CSV table of C-alpha atoms and ligand atoms in Angstrom, one decimal:
chain,number,residue,atom,x,y,z
A,141,UNK,CA,0.0,0.0,0.0
A,142,UNK,CA,1.3,3.4,-0.9
A,143,UNK,CA,2.0,5.8,1.9
A,144,UNK,CA,0.3,9.2,1.9
A,145,UNK,CA,2.5,11.2,4.2
A,146,UNK,CA,0.7,14.2,5.7
A,147,UNK,CA,2.7,14.5,8.9
A,148,UNK,CA,5.4,16.9,7.7
A,149,UNK,CA,5.2,19.0,10.9
A,150,UNK,CA,6.5,15.9,12.7
A,151,UNK,CA,9.3,15.3,10.3
A,152,UNK,CA,9.9,15.4,6.5
A,153,UNK,CA,11.4,13.2,3.8
A,154,UNK,CA,15.0,14.1,3.1
A,155,UNK,CA,15.2,15.7,-0.3
A,156,UNK,CA,17.2,13.8,-2.9
A,157,UNK,CA,19.3,16.9,-3.6
A,158,UNK,CA,20.1,17.0,0.1
A,159,UNK,CA,21.2,13.4,0.1
A,160,UNK,CA,23.4,14.1,-2.9
A,161,UNK,CA,25.1,17.1,-1.2
A,162,UNK,CA,25.7,15.1,2.0
A,163,UNK,CA,27.1,11.9,0.4
A,164,UNK,CA,30.7,12.9,-0.1
A,165,UNK,CA,31.0,13.6,3.6
A,166,UNK,CA,30.1,10.0,4.4
A,167,UNK,CA,32.6,8.5,1.8
A,168,UNK,CA,35.8,10.2,0.8
A,169,UNK,CA,35.5,13.4,2.9
A,170,UNK,CA,35.3,11.8,6.3
A,171,UNK,CA,38.1,13.7,7.9
A,172,UNK,CA,37.7,15.6,11.2
A,173,UNK,CA,37.3,19.2,10.3
A,174,UNK,CA,39.5,20.3,13.2
A,175,UNK,CA,42.5,18.2,12.0
A,176,UNK,CA,45.5,20.1,10.8
A,177,UNK,CA,46.3,18.1,7.6
A,178,UNK,CA,45.3,19.3,4.2
A,179,UNK,CA,42.7,16.5,3.7
A,180,UNK,CA,40.6,18.0,6.5
A,181,UNK,CA,40.3,21.3,4.7
A,182,UNK,CA,37.4,19.9,2.5
A,183,UNK,CA,35.1,19.2,5.5
A,184,UNK,CA,36.2,22.4,7.3
A,185,UNK,CA,35.5,24.5,4.2
A,186,UNK,CA,32.1,22.7,3.7
A,187,UNK,CA,31.1,23.8,7.2
A,188,UNK,CA,32.2,27.3,6.6
A,189,UNK,CA,30.2,27.5,3.3
A,190,UNK,CA,27.1,26.0,5.0
A,191,UNK,CA,27.3,28.6,7.7
A,192,UNK,CA,27.6,31.4,5.1
A,193,UNK,CA,24.6,30.0,3.2
A,194,UNK,CA,22.4,29.7,6.2
A,195,UNK,CA,23.4,33.1,7.5
A,196,UNK,CA,22.6,34.7,4.2
A,197,UNK,CA,19.3,32.9,3.7
A,198,UNK,CA,18.0,34.0,7.2
A,199,UNK,CA,18.3,37.6,6.1
A,200,UNK,CA,21.9,38.7,6.0
A,201,UNK,CA,23.0,37.3,9.4
A,202,UNK,CA,26.7,37.1,9.9
A,203,UNK,CA,28.1,33.5,9.5
A,204,UNK,CA,29.6,33.8,13.0
A,205,UNK,CA,26.1,34.3,14.4
A,206,UNK,CA,25.1,30.7,13.3
A,207,UNK,CA,25.8,27.9,15.8
A,208,UNK,CA,25.2,24.3,14.6
A,209,UNK,CA,23.4,22.1,17.1
A,210,UNK,CA,22.0,18.6,17.1
A,211,UNK,CA,18.3,19.6,16.9
A,212,UNK,CA,15.9,22.4,17.7
A,213,UNK,CA,15.4,21.0,21.2
A,214,UNK,CA,19.1,21.6,21.8
A,215,UNK,CA,18.9,25.1,20.2
A,216,UNK,CA,16.0,26.0,22.5
A,217,UNK,CA,17.7,24.6,25.6
A,218,UNK,CA,21.0,26.4,24.7
A,219,UNK,CA,19.1,29.7,24.1
A,220,UNK,CA,17.2,29.6,27.4
A,221,UNK,CA,19.8,28.0,29.8
A,222,UNK,CA,22.7,29.8,28.0
A,223,UNK,CA,20.9,33.2,28.5
A,224,UNK,CA,20.2,32.4,32.2
A,225,UNK,CA,23.8,31.3,32.9
A,226,UNK,CA,25.1,34.6,31.4
A,227,UNK,CA,22.6,36.8,33.3
A,228,UNK,CA,22.3,35.6,36.9
A,229,UNK,CA,20.7,38.8,38.1
A,230,UNK,CA,17.4,38.6,36.4
A,231,UNK,CA,14.9,35.9,37.2
A,232,UNK,CA,11.8,36.5,35.1
A,233,UNK,CA,10.9,34.9,31.8
A,234,UNK,CA,8.0,35.2,29.4
A,235,UNK,CA,6.8,32.5,27.1
A,236,UNK,CA,3.5,31.3,25.8
A,237,UNK,CA,1.0,28.6,26.8
A,238,UNK,CA,1.3,26.9,23.4
A,239,UNK,CA,5.1,26.4,23.0
A,240,UNK,CA,6.6,23.1,21.9
A,241,UNK,CA,7.7,21.0,24.8
A,242,UNK,CA,11.3,21.9,23.9
A,243,UNK,CA,10.5,25.3,25.4
A,244,UNK,CA,7.4,24.6,27.5
A,245,UNK,CA,9.1,21.9,29.6
A,246,UNK,CA,12.2,24.0,30.0
A,247,UNK,CA,10.0,26.9,31.3
A,248,UNK,CA,8.3,24.5,33.8
A,249,UNK,CA,11.7,23.4,35.0
A,250,UNK,CA,12.6,27.0,35.5
A,251,UNK,CA,9.5,27.5,37.6
A,252,UNK,CA,10.7,24.6,39.8
A,253,UNK,CA,14.0,26.3,40.1
A,254,UNK,CA,12.4,29.5,41.5
A,255,UNK,CA,12.2,31.6,38.3
A,256,UNK,CA,9.1,33.7,37.7
A,257,UNK,CA,7.6,32.5,34.4
A,258,UNK,CA,4.6,34.0,32.6
A,259,UNK,CA,2.9,31.7,30.2
A,260,UNK,CA,1.0,34.1,27.9
A,261,UNK,CA,-2.5,32.8,27.0
A,262,UNK,CA,-3.9,32.5,23.5
A,263,UNK,CA,-7.5,33.0,22.2
A,264,UNK,CA,-9.6,30.2,20.8
A,265,UNK,CA,-7.9,30.7,17.4
A,266,UNK,CA,-4.4,30.3,18.9
A,267,UNK,CA,-3.6,34.0,18.7
A,268,UNK,CA,-1.4,35.4,21.4
A,269,UNK,CA,-3.0,37.8,23.9
A,270,UNK,CA,-0.9,40.9,23.2
A,271,UNK,CA,-2.3,42.9,26.1
A,272,UNK,CA,-1.3,40.1,28.5
A,273,UNK,CA,2.2,40.0,26.9
A,274,UNK,CA,2.7,43.8,27.3
A,275,UNK,CA,1.5,43.6,30.9
A,276,UNK,CA,3.9,40.7,31.6
A,277,UNK,CA,7.1,42.7,30.7
A,278,UNK,CA,8.8,43.7,34.0
A,279,UNK,CA,12.0,45.5,35.0
A,280,UNK,CA,13.5,42.1,36.0
A,281,UNK,CA,12.5,40.3,32.8
A,282,UNK,CA,15.5,38.5,31.4
A,283,UNK,CA,14.1,36.6,28.4
A,284,UNK,CA,11.1,36.4,26.1
A,285,UNK,CA,10.8,33.1,24.3
A,286,UNK,CA,7.9,32.9,21.8
A,287,UNK,CA,7.5,30.5,18.9
A,288,UNK,CA,7.1,31.8,15.4
A,289,UNK,CA,4.7,29.2,14.1
A,290,UNK,CA,2.9,26.6,16.1
A,291,UNK,CA,3.6,23.0,15.3
A,292,UNK,CA,0.1,21.8,16.1
A,293,UNK,CA,-2.2,24.5,14.8
A,294,UNK,CA,0.2,26.2,12.4
A,295,UNK,CA,-0.8,29.6,13.9
A,296,UNK,CA,1.8,32.3,13.4
A,297,UNK,CA,2.8,34.7,16.1
A,298,UNK,CA,3.6,38.3,15.1
A,299,UNK,CA,7.2,38.0,16.1
A,300,UNK,CA,8.2,41.2,14.4
A,301,UNK,CA,5.8,43.2,16.5
A,302,UNK,CA,6.3,41.2,19.7
A,303,UNK,CA,10.1,41.6,19.5
A,304,UNK,CA,9.8,45.3,18.7
A,305,UNK,CA,7.5,45.9,21.7
A,306,UNK,CA,10.0,44.0,23.9
A,307,UNK,CA,13.0,46.1,22.8
A,308,UNK,CA,11.0,49.3,23.0
A,309,UNK,CA,10.1,48.4,26.6
A,310,UNK,CA,13.7,47.5,27.6
A,311,UNK,CA,16.5,46.9,25.0
A,312,UNK,CA,18.3,44.6,27.5
A,313,UNK,CA,15.5,42.0,27.5
A,314,UNK,CA,16.7,39.1,25.3
A,315,UNK,CA,14.2,37.9,22.7
A,316,UNK,CA,14.3,34.3,21.5
A,317,UNK,CA,12.0,32.7,18.9
A,318,UNK,CA,11.6,29.0,18.2
A,319,UNK,CA,11.3,29.1,14.4
A,320,UNK,CA,11.5,25.4,13.9
A,321,UNK,CA,8.2,25.2,11.9
A,322,UNK,CA,8.7,28.4,9.9
A,323,UNK,CA,12.3,28.4,8.7
A,324,UNK,CA,12.2,27.6,5.0
A,325,UNK,CA,8.4,28.3,4.9
A,326,UNK,CA,8.1,31.9,5.9
A,327,UNK,CA,10.3,35.0,5.2
A,328,UNK,CA,12.8,35.5,8.0
A,329,UNK,CA,14.9,38.6,7.8
A,330,UNK,CA,17.3,38.9,10.8
A,331,UNK,CA,18.5,42.3,9.6
A,332,UNK,CA,15.1,43.5,8.6
A,333,UNK,CA,11.7,42.5,10.1
A,334,UNK,CA,13.4,40.2,12.7
A,335,UNK,CA,16.1,42.7,13.7
A,336,UNK,CA,14.9,42.7,17.3
A,337,UNK,CA,15.2,38.9,17.6
A,338,UNK,CA,18.4,38.0,19.5
A,339,UNK,CA,18.2,34.2,19.3
A,340,UNK,CA,16.4,32.0,16.8
A,341,UNK,CA,16.1,28.2,16.7
A,342,UNK,CA,15.6,25.8,13.8
A,343,UNK,CA,15.9,22.2,12.9
A,344,UNK,CA,16.8,20.3,9.7
A,345,UNK,CA,14.2,17.6,9.7
A,346,UNK,CA,11.3,20.0,9.3
A,347,UNK,CA,12.6,21.2,6.0
A,348,UNK,CA,13.8,18.1,4.2
A,349,UNK,CA,17.2,17.7,5.8
A,350,UNK,CA,17.9,14.8,8.1
A,351,UNK,CA,17.0,14.4,11.8
A,352,UNK,CA,19.8,15.3,14.1
A,353,UNK,CA,20.9,18.7,12.9
A,354,UNK,CA,19.8,22.1,14.1
A,355,UNK,CA,21.0,25.6,14.3
A,356,UNK,CA,20.8,28.5,16.7
A,357,UNK,CA,21.2,32.1,15.5
A,358,UNK,CA,22.9,34.1,18.3
A,359,UNK,CA,23.0,37.8,17.4
A,360,UNK,CA,26.4,39.3,18.0
A,361,UNK,CA,26.7,40.7,21.5
A,362,UNK,CA,23.9,38.6,23.0
A,363,UNK,CA,25.0,37.3,26.3
A,364,UNK,CA,24.6,33.5,26.1
A,365,UNK,CA,26.9,31.0,27.7
A,366,UNK,CA,27.8,27.7,26.0
A,367,UNK,CA,25.5,24.8,27.0
A,368,UNK,CA,27.8,21.9,26.0
A,369,UNK,CA,31.3,22.2,27.4
A,370,UNK,CA,34.3,20.3,26.1
A,371,UNK,CA,36.3,20.9,22.8
A,372,UNK,CA,36.7,24.2,21.1
A,373,UNK,CA,34.4,23.5,18.1
A,374,UNK,CA,32.0,26.2,17.0
A,375,UNK,CA,34.4,28.9,18.3
A,376,UNK,CA,34.1,27.5,21.8
A,377,UNK,CA,30.4,27.9,21.8
A,378,UNK,CA,29.4,24.2,21.5
A,379,UNK,CA,31.7,21.3,22.1
A,380,UNK,CA,31.5,18.1,20.0
A,381,UNK,CA,32.9,17.2,16.6
A,382,UNK,CA,30.8,18.8,13.9
A,383,UNK,CA,28.3,16.6,12.0
A,384,UNK,CA,29.7,17.7,8.7
A,385,UNK,CA,27.4,15.8,6.4
A,386,UNK,CA,24.3,17.0,8.2
A,387,UNK,CA,25.5,20.6,8.4
A,388,UNK,CA,26.0,20.5,4.6
A,389,UNK,CA,22.5,18.9,4.3
A,390,UNK,CA,20.9,21.6,6.4
A,391,UNK,CA,22.3,24.4,4.2
A,392,UNK,CA,21.3,22.6,1.0
A,393,UNK,CA,17.8,22.0,2.3
A,394,UNK,CA,17.4,25.7,3.2
A,395,UNK,CA,18.8,26.7,-0.1
A,396,UNK,CA,16.2,24.5,-1.9
A,397,UNK,CA,13.4,25.7,0.3
A,398,UNK,CA,14.1,29.3,-0.5
A,399,UNK,CA,14.7,28.7,-4.2
A,400,UNK,CA,11.4,26.9,-4.6
A,401,UNK,CA,9.4,28.8,-2.0
A,402,UNK,CA,7.0,30.6,-4.2
A,403,UNK,CA,6.2,27.6,-6.3
A,404,UNK,CA,5.9,25.3,-3.2
A,405,UNK,CA,3.7,27.7,-1.3
A,406,UNK,CA,1.3,28.1,-4.1
A,407,UNK,CA,0.9,24.3,-4.6
A,408,UNK,CA,0.8,23.4,-0.9
A,409,UNK,CA,-1.7,26.2,-0.1
A,410,UNK,CA,-4.0,25.2,-2.9
A,411,UNK,CA,-4.0,21.5,-1.7
A,412,UNK,CA,-4.4,22.4,2.0
A,413,UNK,CA,-7.3,24.9,1.2
A,414,UNK,CA,-9.1,22.3,-0.9
A,415,UNK,CA,-8.7,19.7,1.8
A,416,UNK,CA,-10.1,22.1,4.4
A,417,UNK,CA,-13.0,23.2,2.2
A,418,UNK,CA,-14.0,19.6,1.3
A,419,UNK,CA,-13.8,18.3,4.9
A,420,UNK,CA,-15.7,21.3,6.3
A,421,UNK,CA,-18.4,20.8,3.7
A,422,UNK,CA,-18.7,17.0,4.1
A,423,UNK,CA,-18.4,16.5,7.8
A,424,UNK,CA,-20.9,18.0,10.3
A,425,UNK,CA,-19.5,19.2,13.7
A,426,UNK,CA,-16.1,19.8,12.3
A,427,UNK,CA,-14.1,22.9,13.1
A,428,UNK,CA,-10.7,24.1,11.9
A,429,UNK,CA,-8.4,24.8,14.9
A,430,UNK,CA,-6.8,28.2,14.3
A,431,UNK,CA,-8.7,28.6,11.0
A,432,UNK,CA,-9.3,32.3,11.5
A,433,UNK,CA,-5.7,33.1,12.5
A,434,UNK,CA,-2.7,33.7,10.3
A,435,UNK,CA,-1.5,30.1,9.7
A,436,UNK,CA,1.3,28.1,8.0
A,437,UNK,CA,0.1,27.2,4.5
A,438,UNK,CA,0.9,23.6,5.0
A,439,UNK,CA,-1.1,22.9,8.2
A,440,UNK,CA,-4.7,21.9,8.7
A,441,UNK,CA,-5.8,20.9,12.2
A,442,UNK,CA,-9.4,19.8,12.4
A,443,UNK,CA,-11.5,19.2,15.5
A,444,UNK,CA,-14.0,16.4,15.0
A,445,UNK,CA,-16.5,16.5,17.7
A,446,UNK,CA,-17.7,13.4,19.6
A,447,UNK,CA,-14.8,11.1,18.6
A,448,UNK,CA,-11.2,10.2,19.5
A,449,UNK,CA,-8.2,11.3,17.4
A,450,UNK,CA,-6.5,8.0,18.1
A,451,UNK,CA,-9.3,6.1,16.5
A,452,UNK,CA,-9.2,8.4,13.5
A,453,UNK,CA,-5.4,8.0,13.1
A,454,UNK,CA,-5.7,4.2,13.3
A,455,UNK,CA,-8.2,4.1,10.6
A,456,UNK,CA,-6.4,6.6,8.4
A,457,UNK,CA,-3.3,4.4,8.8
A,458,UNK,CA,-5.2,1.4,7.4
A,459,UNK,CA,-5.5,3.5,4.2
A,460,UNK,CA,-1.8,4.3,4.3
A,461,UNK,CA,-2.5,7.9,5.4
A,462,UNK,CA,-0.1,9.3,8.0
A,463,UNK,CA,-1.4,12.2,10.1
A,464,UNK,CA,-1.1,13.2,13.7
A,465,UNK,CA,-3.4,13.9,16.6
A,466,UNK,CA,-1.1,16.4,18.2
A,467,UNK,CA,2.6,17.0,18.2
A,468,UNK,CA,4.8,13.9,17.6
A,469,UNK,CA,6.2,14.3,21.1
A,470,UNK,CA,2.8,14.3,22.9
A,471,UNK,CA,1.0,11.8,20.8
A,472,UNK,CA,0.8,8.4,22.4
A,473,UNK,CA,-0.4,10.0,25.6
A,474,UNK,CA,-4.1,10.2,26.3
A,475,UNK,CA,-3.8,13.7,27.8
A,476,UNK,CA,-5.3,16.3,25.4
A,477,UNK,CA,-2.6,18.5,24.0
A,478,UNK,CA,-1.7,21.6,26.0
A,479,UNK,CA,-2.0,23.6,22.8
A,480,UNK,CA,-5.6,22.6,22.1
A,481,UNK,CA,-6.5,23.1,25.8
A,482,UNK,CA,-4.9,26.6,25.7
A,483,UNK,CA,-7.0,27.3,22.6
A,484,UNK,CA,-10.1,26.1,24.6
A,485,UNK,CA,-11.1,23.6,22.0
A,486,UNK,CA,-14.4,22.3,23.4
A,487,UNK,CA,-14.4,19.2,25.5
A,488,UNK,CA,-16.3,17.3,22.8
A,489,UNK,CA,-13.5,17.9,20.3
A,490,UNK,CA,-10.3,18.2,22.2
A,491,UNK,CA,-9.7,14.4,21.9
A,492,UNK,CA,-10.9,14.3,18.3
A,493,UNK,CA,-8.4,16.7,16.7
A,494,UNK,CA,-6.3,15.6,13.7
A,495,UNK,CA,-3.4,17.5,12.1
A,496,UNK,CA,-2.6,17.2,8.5
A,497,UNK,CA,0.6,18.8,7.5
A,498,UNK,CA,1.7,18.9,3.8
A,499,UNK,CA,5.0,19.2,2.0
A,500,UNK,CA,6.2,19.8,-1.6
A,501,UNK,CA,6.1,16.0,-2.1
A,502,UNK,CA,2.3,15.7,-1.7
A,503,UNK,CA,0.0,15.4,-4.7
A,504,UNK,CA,-3.6,16.3,-5.6
A,505,UNK,CA,-4.3,12.6,-5.9
A,506,UNK,CA,-3.3,12.0,-2.3
A,507,UNK,CA,-5.5,14.8,-1.2
A,508,UNK,CA,-8.4,13.2,-3.2
A,509,UNK,CA,-7.9,10.0,-1.2
A,510,UNK,CA,-8.1,11.8,2.1
A,511,UNK,CA,-11.2,13.6,1.0
A,512,UNK,CA,-12.7,10.3,0.0
A,513,UNK,CA,-11.9,8.3,3.2
A,514,UNK,CA,-11.9,10.8,6.1
A,515,UNK,CA,-15.6,11.7,6.2
A,516,UNK,CA,-16.5,8.0,6.2
A,517,UNK,CA,-14.0,7.3,9.0
A,518,UNK,CA,-15.5,10.1,11.1
A,519,UNK,CA,-19.1,8.9,10.6
A,520,UNK,CA,-18.2,5.3,11.3
A,521,UNK,CA,-16.5,6.3,14.6
A,522,UNK,CA,-19.4,8.6,15.5
A,523,UNK,CA,-21.8,5.7,15.1
A,524,UNK,CA,-19.9,4.0,18.0
A,525,UNK,CA,-19.7,7.1,20.1
A,526,UNK,CA,-21.8,7.4,23.2
A,527,UNK,CA,-22.4,11.0,22.3
A,528,UNK,CA,-23.7,10.3,18.9
A,529,UNK,CA,-27.1,9.1,17.8
A,530,UNK,CA,-26.5,6.6,15.0
A,531,UNK,CA,-30.1,6.6,13.8
A,532,UNK,CA,-30.5,10.4,13.6
A,533,UNK,CA,-26.9,10.9,12.4
A,534,UNK,CA,-26.4,13.8,14.8
A,535,UNK,CA,-25.3,14.4,18.4
A,536,UNK,CA,-27.3,12.4,21.0
A,537,UNK,CA,-29.3,14.9,23.0
A,538,UNK,CA,-28.9,13.1,26.4
A,539,UNK,CA,-25.1,12.9,25.8
A,540,UNK,CA,-25.0,16.6,25.2
A,541,UNK,CA,-26.8,17.3,28.5
A,542,UNK,CA,-23.8,16.0,30.3
A,543,UNK,CA,-21.6,18.7,28.7
A,544,UNK,CA,-21.0,22.2,29.9
A,545,UNK,CA,-23.0,24.6,27.8
A,546,UNK,CA,-20.0,26.8,27.1
A,547,UNK,CA,-18.2,23.8,25.7
A,548,UNK,CA,-20.8,23.2,23.0
A,549,UNK,CA,-19.6,23.8,19.4
A,550,UNK,CA,-22.4,26.2,18.7
A,551,UNK,CA,-21.6,28.2,21.8
A,552,UNK,CA,-18.0,28.5,20.8
A,553,UNK,CA,-18.8,29.6,17.3
A,554,UNK,CA,-20.7,32.6,18.7
A,555,UNK,CA,-17.7,33.7,20.8
B,32,LIG,N1,10.1,23.3,18.2
B,32,LIG,C1,9.1,23.1,17.4
B,32,LIG,C2,8.1,24.2,17.1
B,32,LIG,C3,8.9,21.9,16.8
B,32,LIG,O1,7.8,21.7,16.0
B,32,LIG,C4,9.8,20.8,17.1
B,32,LIG,C5,9.6,19.5,16.6
B,32,LIG,O2,8.5,19.0,16.5
B,32,LIG,C6,10.9,21.1,18.0
B,32,LIG,C7,11.0,22.4,18.5
B,32,LIG,C8,11.9,20.1,18.3
B,32,LIG,O3,12.7,19.8,17.2
B,32,LIG,P1,13.8,18.7,17.2
B,32,LIG,O4,13.1,17.4,16.9
B,32,LIG,O5,14.7,19.1,16.1
B,32,LIG,O6,14.4,18.8,18.5
C-alpha cells in the first residue's frame, strides 16, 4: 500500500538533492574538520560554506552568528539555559501557553528552580494575547521566548511586533523565537523584520534535511553561555565534533526551500485549502483549529466533535495515510494536547483533533484520497460514540446534556 504522508510538521522526507550534497562527507571526505592536515580542509570548508549560506538565507545574518546544534530542542535549551547562565541577576521569563515541549518543559523546569515565568495565553484561534504580553514585561524580565509558528495549529505569532515591543520596553531583554516550523516556509529577515530577535532556533528535519541537525542564531553581543562544554568547536560555543554531512544537508535544504518557496507555497496552499474546504463541507460538527488566525500554509488541524483522534489516526493508517493527533512528542499520551487546551477547543472535540501537514512532495491525488476516506471514518466512529445518535446521524441529546453549555460547538462559534 502506498503511503500518503501528511505529517510533515512531525518530520519530513530528506530531499534527494540534500542526500546528494551530503554523500561525499560519508565517503571520501570523512576527515575531522578540526584536524591540521590538508585533507581535513574539505570538511572544514564545507562547514564554513554551509554557515555562510544559512546566515545569508536567514536575512543577512553574519556567519559567526550561526551555531550548529543537534536539533531544535538543543537550540532552544541552549538559548534559554545559556541566557540564564550569562545573566544571573534577572529571574523573570516570558513564554506562551502553546510552546513546543522543547521550550514549554524548560519553562516549567525554571518555575521549579524558582524563576518567575509567565505563560501568555492565546485566544480560541491560537492568537497570542498581546495585552497580557505587554503587561507581563517587567524591569527584571531576562528573556522572552515565543515561537514563530505553532507545530500543532500552524498559527503564526507576530514575532516582528512582539520583539519590537520587547526592545522598546527594555532593550536589554533578550528575545528568543523558536522558528522550527517556519524556517524555509516563511520569510525571516534577521537584519530587517526580525532585527529585534536575538536568538532563533531551527531544525533540519522539518525542511527536508535529516533528523539530528539544528541551528541557533545568536546575534552578536547577545550574552549566552555555552551549553555543551568540552572541545573548542564552533568557536568554543558548542563542544563536539561537527556533524559535517548533516550541516551540509541543512544548508542545502534551506537553499532548496528558499529557491522553490513561491512555487511550493502556491501548490501546498491550494492543496491544503481544498482539503479544508471539502472536509468542512462534508463533515458536520467539524471545526478548523486556528482557522481564523494567520497560519502556516501547509497545516490543517481539524477538531472532529464526539470522537477520539487515536481512532481516526488508526483508521487513516489502514489506508496508508499518516497524520497526527497532536505534536509527535505528545501523541501516544491520552492527555489532550496543552496547545488545544490553551485554545479552549471544546471538551467534545479536544480528543478528536487531527493534524494534516503537507509538503512539496504531496500530490492532488493524495488529497483526493483523504477527502474520500476521512468523512467515512468520522461517521463510522461517531456511530460508535456514546455522544452520537447513529439513527438520527447527529449528536445524541442526552449525551449533550452532560456537557457544559460553554463547551458546545455552537456556543464556541458565537464567541
Ligand atoms: N520546536 C518546534 C516548534 C517543533 O515543532 C519541534 C519538533 O516537533 C521542535 C521544537 C523540536 O525539534 P527537534 O526534533 O529538532 O528537537
